[in-house]
Amino acid sequence: MNRFQFFAKASLATLILATGSAVFAGTANDVLPEIKAIAAKPEVIAAVKAQNGKGLTLDAIKAMDSKWIAASGGLPEGKAMMESPVSKALLAAEKAKPYFTETILTDNQGANVAISSMTSDYWQGDEPKFVKAWADGKGDDYIARAKKDESSGAVVSQVSVPVMEGGKAIGTLTIGVNLQALP
């Protein structure tokens, strides 16, 4: 990358952070078809259905969430989740796109089903990325406001879509998108 390209990208990132996500909305919208295609994969739908079939109560999910947070990613359940076939498939899809940064698949209550990397919490059900994409079971697309990732310096937006079956949402898929890495 030459100096002009570097400064152009840096200026764009500064503009985005100063004005909000509207500047990136069109760009983030460009990846929606890719993310929806991942959410529609049979193995993704099957994993969400299997988790939903466990009949976990919200109290049980919140108890696991508390353990998950306290363990800071050290729970055997989290490590096992990352080793699941669907987590590995999501990680492969993420690695195939240089602009994908993190992938979280949730059930119908916002509990993690599959993750590409360790999350800070187990329950996403109280966060906009789940609430907006779940849309009371109707399903909707949601593009979060772009934020600068302090660890990487990248400008990232979380793009969430419902996992659908029979015209109804059964879970959600959230993928972090590095907006500066989009083609």
JSON list of C-alpha atoms in Angstrom, two decimals:
[
{"chain": "A", "resi": 1, "resn": "MET", "atom": "CA", "xyz": [0.00, 0.00, 0.00]},
{"chain": "A", "resi": 2, "resn": "ASN", "atom": "CA", "xyz": [1.44, 3.38, -0.98]},
{"chain": "A", "resi": 3, "resn": "ARG", "atom": "CA", "xyz": [1.27, 6.50, 1.21]},
{"chain": "A", "resi": 4, "resn": "PHE", "atom": "CA", "xyz": [-1.73, 7.89, -0.65]},
{"chain": "A", "resi": 5, "resn": "GLN", "atom": "CA", "xyz": [-3.73, 4.68, -0.16]},
{"chain": "A", "resi": 6, "resn": "PHE", "atom": "CA", "xyz": [-2.78, 4.55, 3.51]},
{"chain": "A", "resi": 7, "resn": "PHE", "atom": "CA", "xyz": [-3.86, 8.13, 4.16]},
{"chain": "A", "resi": 8, "resn": "ALA", "atom": "CA", "xyz": [-7.03, 7.71, 2.12]},
{"chain": "A", "resi": 9, "resn": "LYS", "atom": "CA", "xyz": [-8.03, 4.68, 4.21]},
{"chain": "A", "resi": 10, "resn": "ALA", "atom": "CA", "xyz": [-7.06, 6.43, 7.45]},
{"chain": "A", "resi": 11, "resn": "SER", "atom": "CA", "xyz": [-9.08, 9.51, 6.46]},
{"chain": "A", "resi": 12, "resn": "LEU", "atom": "CA", "xyz": [-12.07, 7.36, 5.58]},
{"chain": "A", "resi": 13, "resn": "ALA", "atom": "CA", "xyz": [-11.86, 5.55, 8.91]},
{"chain": "A", "resi": 14, "resn": "THR", "atom": "CA", "xyz": [-11.65, 8.88, 10.75]},
{"chain": "A", "resi": 15, "resn": "LEU", "atom": "CA", "xyz": [-14.65, 10.17, 8.82]},
{"chain": "A", "resi": 16, "resn": "ILE", "atom": "CA", "xyz": [-16.63, 7.06, 9.66]},
{"chain": "A", "resi": 17, "resn": "LEU", "atom": "CA", "xyz": [-15.84, 7.24, 13.34]},
{"chain": "A", "resi": 18, "resn": "ALA", "atom": "CA", "xyz": [-16.73, 10.93, 13.41]},
{"chain": "A", "resi": 19, "resn": "THR", "atom": "CA", "xyz": [-20.01, 10.65, 11.54]},
{"chain": "A", "resi": 20, "resn": "GLY", "atom": "CA", "xyz": [-21.32, 7.23, 12.54]},
{"chain": "A", "resi": 21, "resn": "SER", "atom": "CA", "xyz": [-22.18, 4.06, 10.70]},
{"chain": "A", "resi": 22, "resn": "ALA", "atom": "CA", "xyz": [-24.28, 5.66, 7.95]},
{"chain": "A", "resi": 23, "resn": "VAL", "atom": "CA", "xyz": [-21.15, 6.21, 5.87]},
{"chain": "A", "resi": 24, "resn": "PHE", "atom": "CA", "xyz": [-20.41, 2.47, 5.96]},
{"chain": "A", "resi": 25, "resn": "ALA", "atom": "CA", "xyz": [-24.01, 1.28, 5.70]},
{"chain": "A", "resi": 26, "resn": "GLY", "atom": "CA", "xyz": [-23.78, 0.69, 1.95]},
{"chain": "A", "resi": 27, "resn": "THR", "atom": "CA", "xyz": [-20.48, -1.11, 2.30]},
{"chain": "A", "resi": 28, "resn": "ALA", "atom": "CA", "xyz": [-21.67, -3.30, 5.16]},
{"chain": "A", "resi": 29, "resn": "ASN", "atom": "CA", "xyz": [-24.83, -4.00, 3.17]},
{"chain": "A", "resi": 30, "resn": "ASP", "atom": "CA", "xyz": [-22.60, -5.43, 0.44]},
{"chain": "A", "resi": 31, "resn": "VAL", "atom": "CA", "xyz": [-21.65, -8.37, 2.68]},
{"chain": "A", "resi": 32, "resn": "LEU", "atom": "CA", "xyz": [-25.23, -9.18, 3.76]},
{"chain": "A", "resi": 33, "resn": "PRO", "atom": "CA", "xyz": [-25.74, -11.74, 0.96]},
{"chain": "A", "resi": 34, "resn": "GLU", "atom": "CA", "xyz": [-22.54, -13.55, 1.99]},
{"chain": "A", "resi": 35, "resn": "ILE", "atom": "CA", "xyz": [-23.58, -13.63, 5.65]},
{"chain": "A", "resi": 36, "resn": "LYS", "atom": "CA", "xyz": [-27.14, -14.73, 4.82]},
{"chain": "A", "resi": 37, "resn": "ALA", "atom": "CA", "xyz": [-25.71, -17.57, 2.71]},
{"chain": "A", "resi": 38, "resn": "ILE", "atom": "CA", "xyz": [-23.69, -18.78, 5.69]},
{"chain": "A", "resi": 39, "resn": "ALA", "atom": "CA", "xyz": [-26.77, -18.54, 7.95]},
{"chain": "A", "resi": 40, "resn": "ALA", "atom": "CA", "xyz": [-28.73, -20.68, 5.46]},
{"chain": "A", "resi": 41, "resn": "LYS", "atom": "CA", "xyz": [-26.22, -23.55, 5.40]},
{"chain": "A", "resi": 42, "resn": "PRO", "atom": "CA", "xyz": [-27.78, -26.86, 6.49]},
{"chain": "A", "resi": 43, "resn": "GLU", "atom": "CA", "xyz": [-25.13, -27.47, 9.18]},
{"chain": "A", "resi": 44, "resn": "VAL", "atom": "CA", "xyz": [-25.81, -24.02, 10.71]},
{"chain": "A", "resi": 45, "resn": "ILE", "atom": "CA", "xyz": [-29.57, -24.59, 10.77]},
{"chain": "A", "resi": 46, "resn": "ALA", "atom": "CA", "xyz": [-29.10, -28.11, 12.21]},
{"chain": "A", "resi": 47, "resn": "ALA", "atom": "CA", "xyz": [-26.82, -26.85, 15.00]},
{"chain": "A", "resi": 48, "resn": "VAL", "atom": "CA", "xyz": [-29.30, -24.14, 16.00]},
{"chain": "A", "resi": 49, "resn": "LYS", "atom": "CA", "xyz": [-32.21, -26.60, 15.92]},
{"chain": "A", "resi": 50, "resn": "ALA", "atom": "CA", "xyz": [-30.25, -29.04, 18.09]},
{"chain": "A", "resi": 51, "resn": "GLN", "atom": "CA", "xyz": [-29.51, -26.32, 20.66]},
{"chain": "A", "resi": 52, "resn": "ASN", "atom": "CA", "xyz": [-33.13, -25.11, 20.64]},
{"chain": "A", "resi": 53, "resn": "GLY", "atom": "CA", "xyz": [-34.23, -28.72, 21.14]},
{"chain": "A", "resi": 54, "resn": "LYS", "atom": "CA", "xyz": [-32.36, -28.90, 24.45]},
{"chain": "A", "resi": 55, "resn": "GLY", "atom": "CA", "xyz": [-35.05, -26.72, 26.04]},
{"chain": "A", "resi": 56, "resn": "LEU", "atom": "CA", "xyz": [-32.62, -24.63, 28.07]},
{"chain": "A", "resi": 57, "resn": "THR", "atom": "CA", "xyz": [-34.30, -22.20, 30.43]},
{"chain": "A", "resi": 58, "resn": "LEU", "atom": "CA", "xyz": [-33.26, -18.56, 30.50]},
{"chain": "A", "resi": 59, "resn": "ASP", "atom": "CA", "xyz": [-32.14, -19.07, 34.12]},
{"chain": "A", "resi": 60, "resn": "ALA", "atom": "CA", "xyz": [-29.83, -21.92, 33.03]},
{"chain": "A", "resi": 61, "resn": "ILE", "atom": "CA", "xyz": [-28.47, -19.77, 30.19]},
{"chain": "A", "resi": 62, "resn": "LYS", "atom": "CA", "xyz": [-27.81, -16.84, 32.53]},
{"chain": "A", "resi": 63, "resn": "ALA", "atom": "CA", "xyz": [-26.10, -19.16, 35.04]},
{"chain": "A", "resi": 64, "resn": "MET", "atom": "CA", "xyz": [-23.78, -20.41, 32.28]},
{"chain": "A", "resi": 65, "resn": "ASP", "atom": "CA", "xyz": [-23.22, -16.80, 31.20]},
{"chain": "A", "resi": 66, "resn": "SER", "atom": "CA", "xyz": [-22.06, -15.89, 34.72]},
{"chain": "A", "resi": 67, "resn": "LYS", "atom": "CA", "xyz": [-19.66, -18.87, 34.79]},
{"chain": "A", "resi": 68, "resn": "TRP", "atom": "CA", "xyz": [-18.41, -18.03, 31.28]},
{"chain": "A", "resi": 69, "resn": "ILE", "atom": "CA", "xyz": [-17.68, -14.40, 32.18]},
{"chain": "A", "resi": 70, "resn": "ALA", "atom": "CA", "xyz": [-15.98, -15.34, 35.47]},
{"chain": "A", "resi": 71, "resn": "ALA", "atom": "CA", "xyz": [-13.77, -17.91, 33.71]},
{"chain": "A", "resi": 72, "resn": "SER", "atom": "CA", "xyz": [-12.61, -15.38, 31.08]},
{"chain": "A", "resi": 73, "resn": "GLY", "atom": "CA", "xyz": [-12.76, -17.93, 28.29]},
{"chain": "A", "resi": 74, "resn": "GLY", "atom": "CA", "xyz": [-11.33, -20.79, 30.31]},
{"chain": "A", "resi": 75, "resn": "LEU", "atom": "CA", "xyz": [-14.44, -22.96, 30.58]},
{"chain": "A", "resi": 76, "resn": "PRO", "atom": "CA", "xyz": [-14.30, -26.45, 29.09]},
{"chain": "A", "resi": 77, "resn": "GLU", "atom": "CA", "xyz": [-17.74, -25.78, 27.54]},
{"chain": "A", "resi": 78, "resn": "GLY", "atom": "CA", "xyz": [-16.32, -22.82, 25.60]},
{"chain": "A", "resi": 79, "resn": "LYS", "atom": "CA", "xyz": [-13.35, -24.79, 24.37]},
{"chain": "A", "resi": 80, "resn": "ALA", "atom": "CA", "xyz": [-15.61, -27.69, 23.36]},
{"chain": "A", "resi": 81, "resn": "MET", "atom": "CA", "xyz": [-17.90, -25.27, 21.52]},
{"chain": "A", "resi": 82, "resn": "MET", "atom": "CA", "xyz": [-14.96, -23.94, 19.50]},
{"chain": "A", "resi": 83, "resn": "GLU", "atom": "CA", "xyz": [-14.06, -27.52, 18.53]},
{"chain": "A", "resi": 84, "resn": "SER", "atom": "CA", "xyz": [-17.57, -28.38, 17.29]},
{"chain": "A", "resi": 85, "resn": "PRO", "atom": "CA", "xyz": [-18.00, -29.11, 13.58]},
{"chain": "A", "resi": 86, "resn": "VAL", "atom": "CA", "xyz": [-20.20, -26.05, 13.04]},
{"chain": "A", "resi": 87, "resn": "SER", "atom": "CA", "xyz": [-17.72, -23.76, 14.83]},
{"chain": "A", "resi": 88, "resn": "LYS", "atom": "CA", "xyz": [-14.95, -25.12, 12.63]},
{"chain": "A", "resi": 89, "resn": "ALA", "atom": "CA", "xyz": [-17.10, -24.55, 9.52]},
{"chain": "A", "resi": 90, "resn": "LEU", "atom": "CA", "xyz": [-17.81, -20.97, 10.62]},
{"chain": "A", "resi": 91, "resn": "LEU", "atom": "CA", "xyz": [-14.11, -20.38, 11.29]},
{"chain": "A", "resi": 92, "resn": "ALA", "atom": "CA", "xyz": [-13.28, -21.68, 7.80]},
{"chain": "A", "resi": 93, "resn": "ALA", "atom": "CA", "xyz": [-15.87, -19.31, 6.28]},
{"chain": "A", "resi": 94, "resn": "GLU", "atom": "CA", "xyz": [-14.39, -16.47, 8.33]},
{"chain": "A", "resi": 95, "resn": "LYS", "atom": "CA", "xyz": [-10.83, -17.23, 7.23]},
{"chain": "A", "resi": 96, "resn": "ALA", "atom": "CA", "xyz": [-11.94, -17.31, 3.59]},
{"chain": "A", "resi": 97, "resn": "LYS", "atom": "CA", "xyz": [-12.86, -13.62, 3.79]},
{"chain": "A", "resi": 98, "resn": "PRO", "atom": "CA", "xyz": [-10.13, -11.21, 4.95]},
{"chain": "A", "resi": 99, "resn": "TYR", "atom": "CA", "xyz": [-12.78, -8.77, 6.18]},
{"chain": "A", "resi": 100, "resn": "PHE", "atom": "CA", "xyz": [-14.57, -11.21, 8.54]},
{"chain": "A", "resi": 101, "resn": "THR", "atom": "CA", "xyz": [-13.22, -10.92, 12.09]},
{"chain": "A", "resi": 102, "resn": "GLU", "atom": "CA", "xyz": [-15.46, -12.89, 14.48]},
{"chain": "A", "resi": 103, "resn": "THR", "atom": "CA", "xyz": [-18.45, -15.19, 14.13]},
{"chain": "A", "resi": 104, "resn": "ILE", "atom": "CA", "xyz": [-21.14, -15.95, 16.72]},
{"chain": "A", "resi": 105, "resn": "LEU", "atom": "CA", "xyz": [-24.07, -18.30, 16.11]},
{"chain": "A", "resi": 106, "resn": "THR", "atom": "CA", "xyz": [-26.88, -18.16, 18.69]},
{"chain": "A", "resi": 107, "resn": "ASP", "atom": "CA", "xyz": [-30.04, -20.07, 19.48]},
{"chain": "A", "resi": 108, "resn": "ASN", "atom": "CA", "xyz": [-33.55, -18.66, 19.86]},
{"chain": "A", "resi": 109, "resn": "GLN", "atom": "CA", "xyz": [-32.68, -17.12, 23.25]},
{"chain": "A", "resi": 110, "resn": "GLY", "atom": "CA", "xyz": [-29.32, -15.64, 22.31]},
{"chain": "A", "resi": 111, "resn": "ALA", "atom": "CA", "xyz": [-27.14, -18.37, 23.85]},
{"chain": "A", "resi": 112, "resn": "ASN", "atom": "CA", "xyz": [-23.99, -19.26, 21.93]},
{"chain": "A", "resi": 113, "resn": "VAL", "atom": "CA", "xyz": [-24.30, -22.29, 19.68]},
{"chain": "A", "resi": 114, "resn": "ALA", "atom": "CA", "xyz": [-21.01, -21.91, 17.80]},
{"chain": "A", "resi": 115, "resn": "ILE", "atom": "CA", "xyz": [-18.14, -19.40, 17.89]},
{"chain": "A", "resi": 116, "resn": "SER", "atom": "CA", "xyz": [-15.05, -18.83, 15.79]},
{"chain": "A", "resi": 117, "resn": "SER", "atom": "CA", "xyz": [-13.11, -17.42, 18.74]},
{"chain": "A", "resi": 118, "resn": "MET", "atom": "CA", "xyz": [-13.74, -17.18, 22.46]},
{"chain": "A", "resi": 119, "resn": "THR", "atom": "CA", "xyz": [-16.42, -14.63, 23.33]},
{"chain": "A", "resi": 120, "resn": "SER", "atom": "CA", "xyz": [-16.46, -12.53, 26.49]},
{"chain": "A", "resi": 121, "resn": "ASP", "atom": "CA", "xyz": [-19.89, -13.87, 27.38]},
{"chain": "A", "resi": 122, "resn": "TYR", "atom": "CA", "xyz": [-22.13, -16.84, 26.61]},
{"chain": "A", "resi": 123, "resn": "TRP", "atom": "CA", "xyz": [-25.47, -15.06, 26.35]},
{"chain": "A", "resi": 124, "resn": "GLN", "atom": "CA", "xyz": [-25.96, -12.51, 23.57]},
{"chain": "A", "resi": 125, "resn": "GLY", "atom": "CA", "xyz": [-29.72, -12.28, 24.20]},
{"chain": "A", "resi": 126, "resn": "ASP", "atom": "CA", "xyz": [-29.57, -8.87, 25.86]},
{"chain": "A", "resi": 127, "resn": "GLU", "atom": "CA", "xyz": [-27.42, -7.28, 23.14]},
{"chain": "A", "resi": 128, "resn": "PRO", "atom": "CA", "xyz": [-28.66, -5.37, 20.07]},
{"chain": "A", "resi": 129, "resn": "LYS", "atom": "CA", "xyz": [-26.90, -7.78, 17.71]},
{"chain": "A", "resi": 130, "resn": "PHE", "atom": "CA", "xyz": [-29.28, -10.51, 18.88]},
{"chain": "A", "resi": 131, "resn": "VAL", "atom": "CA", "xyz": [-32.38, -8.48, 19.76]},
{"chain": "A", "resi": 132, "resn": "LYS", "atom": "CA", "xyz": [-32.49, -6.63, 16.43]},
{"chain": "A", "resi": 133, "resn": "ALA", "atom": "CA", "xyz": [-31.73, -9.69, 14.27]},
{"chain": "A", "resi": 134, "resn": "TRP", "atom": "CA", "xyz": [-34.12, -11.91, 16.25]},
{"chain": "A", "resi": 135, "resn": "ALA", "atom": "CA", "xyz": [-36.90, -9.29, 15.89]},
{"chain": "A", "resi": 136, "resn": "ASP", "atom": "CA", "xyz": [-39.35, -11.18, 18.11]},
{"chain": "A", "resi": 137, "resn": "GLY", "atom": "CA", "xyz": [-38.91, -14.33, 16.03]},
{"chain": "A", "resi": 138, "resn": "LYS", "atom": "CA", "xyz": [-39.64, -12.64, 12.70]},
{"chain": "A", "resi": 139, "resn": "GLY", "atom": "CA", "xyz": [-35.97, -12.11, 11.82]},
{"chain": "A", "resi": 140, "resn": "ASP", "atom": "CA", "xyz": [-34.35, -8.98, 10.44]},
{"chain": "A", "resi": 141, "resn": "ASP", "atom": "CA", "xyz": [-30.92, -7.85, 9.29]},
{"chain": "A", "resi": 142, "resn": "TYR", "atom": "CA", "xyz": [-28.96, -5.60, 11.65]},
{"chain": "A", "resi": 143, "resn": "ILE", "atom": "CA", "xyz": [-25.77, -3.66, 11.02]},
{"chain": "A", "resi": 144, "resn": "ALA", "atom": "CA", "xyz": [-24.24, -2.23, 14.18]},
{"chain": "A", "resi": 145, "resn": "ARG", "atom": "CA", "xyz": [-22.59, 1.15, 14.31]},
{"chain": "A", "resi": 146, "resn": "ALA", "atom": "CA", "xyz": [-18.93, 0.93, 13.33]},
{"chain": "A", "resi": 147, "resn": "LYS", "atom": "CA", "xyz": [-16.42, 1.00, 16.17]},
{"chain": "A", "resi": 148, "resn": "LYS", "atom": "CA", "xyz": [-12.66, 1.08, 16.33]},
{"chain": "A", "resi": 149, "resn": "ASP", "atom": "CA", "xyz": [-11.28, -2.17, 17.72]},
{"chain": "A", "resi": 150, "resn": "GLU", "atom": "CA", "xyz": [-8.71, -1.06, 20.27]},
{"chain": "A", "resi": 151, "resn": "SER", "atom": "CA", "xyz": [-6.64, -4.24, 20.00]},
{"chain": "A", "resi": 152, "resn": "SER", "atom": "CA", "xyz": [-6.31, -4.25, 16.20]},
{"chain": "A", "resi": 153, "resn": "GLY", "atom": "CA", "xyz": [-7.02, -0.63, 15.30]},
{"chain": "A", "resi": 154, "resn": "ALA", "atom": "CA", "xyz": [-9.53, -1.81, 12.68]},
{"chain": "A", "resi": 155, "resn": "VAL", "atom": "CA", "xyz": [-12.93, -0.20, 12.15]},
{"chain": "A", "resi": 156, "resn": "VAL", "atom": "CA", "xyz": [-15.39, -3.04, 12.71]},
{"chain": "A", "resi": 157, "resn": "SER", "atom": "CA", "xyz": [-19.15, -3.40, 12.47]},
{"chain": "A", "resi": 158, "resn": "GLN", "atom": "CA", "xyz": [-21.11, -6.41, 13.64]},
{"chain": "A", "resi": 159, "resn": "VAL", "atom": "CA", "xyz": [-23.50, -7.61, 10.95]},
{"chain": "A", "resi": 160, "resn": "SER", "atom": "CA", "xyz": [-26.29, -9.85, 12.25]},
{"chain": "A", "resi": 161, "resn": "VAL", "atom": "CA", "xyz": [-28.84, -11.88, 10.32]},
{"chain": "A", "resi": 162, "resn": "PRO", "atom": "CA", "xyz": [-31.49, -14.35, 11.45]},
{"chain": "A", "resi": 163, "resn": "VAL", "atom": "CA", "xyz": [-31.08, -18.07, 10.96]},
{"chain": "A", "resi": 164, "resn": "MET", "atom": "CA", "xyz": [-34.41, -18.95, 9.35]},
{"chain": "A", "resi": 165, "resn": "GLU", "atom": "CA", "xyz": [-36.45, -22.10, 8.96]},
{"chain": "A", "resi": 166, "resn": "GLY", "atom": "CA", "xyz": [-39.99, -22.26, 7.67]},
{"chain": "A", "resi": 167, "resn": "GLY", "atom": "CA", "xyz": [-40.22, -18.48, 7.44]},
{"chain": "A", "resi": 168, "resn": "LYS", "atom": "CA", "xyz": [-39.40, -17.99, 11.14]},
{"chain": "A", "resi": 169, "resn": "ALA", "atom": "CA", "xyz": [-36.21, -17.07, 12.94]},
{"chain": "A", "resi": 170, "resn": "ILE", "atom": "CA", "xyz": [-34.71, -19.92, 14.95]},
{"chain": "A", "resi": 171, "resn": "GLY", "atom": "CA", "xyz": [-31.46, -18.17, 15.91]},
{"chain": "A", "resi": 172, "resn": "THR", "atom": "CA", "xyz": [-29.02, -15.51, 14.75]},
{"chain": "A", "resi": 173, "resn": "LEU", "atom": "CA", "xyz": [-25.63, -15.28, 13.09]},
{"chain": "A", "resi": 174, "resn": "THR", "atom": "CA", "xyz": [-23.37, -12.32, 13.82]},
{"chain": "A", "resi": 175, "resn": "ILE", "atom": "CA", "xyz": [-20.15, -11.71, 11.91]},
{"chain": "A", "resi": 176, "resn": "GLY", "atom": "CA", "xyz": [-17.72, -8.92, 12.68]},
{"chain": "A", "resi": 177, "resn": "VAL", "atom": "CA", "xyz": [-16.74, -7.09, 9.50]},
{"chain": "A", "resi": 178, "resn": "ASN", "atom": "CA", "xyz": [-13.51, -5.11, 9.22]},
{"chain": "A", "resi": 179, "resn": "LEU", "atom": "CA", "xyz": [-14.82, -2.26, 7.10]},
{"chain": "A", "resi": 180, "resn": "GLN", "atom": "CA", "xyz": [-11.33, -1.13, 6.12]},
{"chain": "A", "resi": 181, "resn": "ALA", "atom": "CA", "xyz": [-10.59, -4.55, 4.61]},
{"chain": "A", "resi": 182, "resn": "LEU", "atom": "CA", "xyz": [-13.64, -4.66, 2.33]},
{"chain": "A", "resi": 183, "resn": "PRO", "atom": "CA", "xyz": [-12.81, -4.76, -1.38]}
]
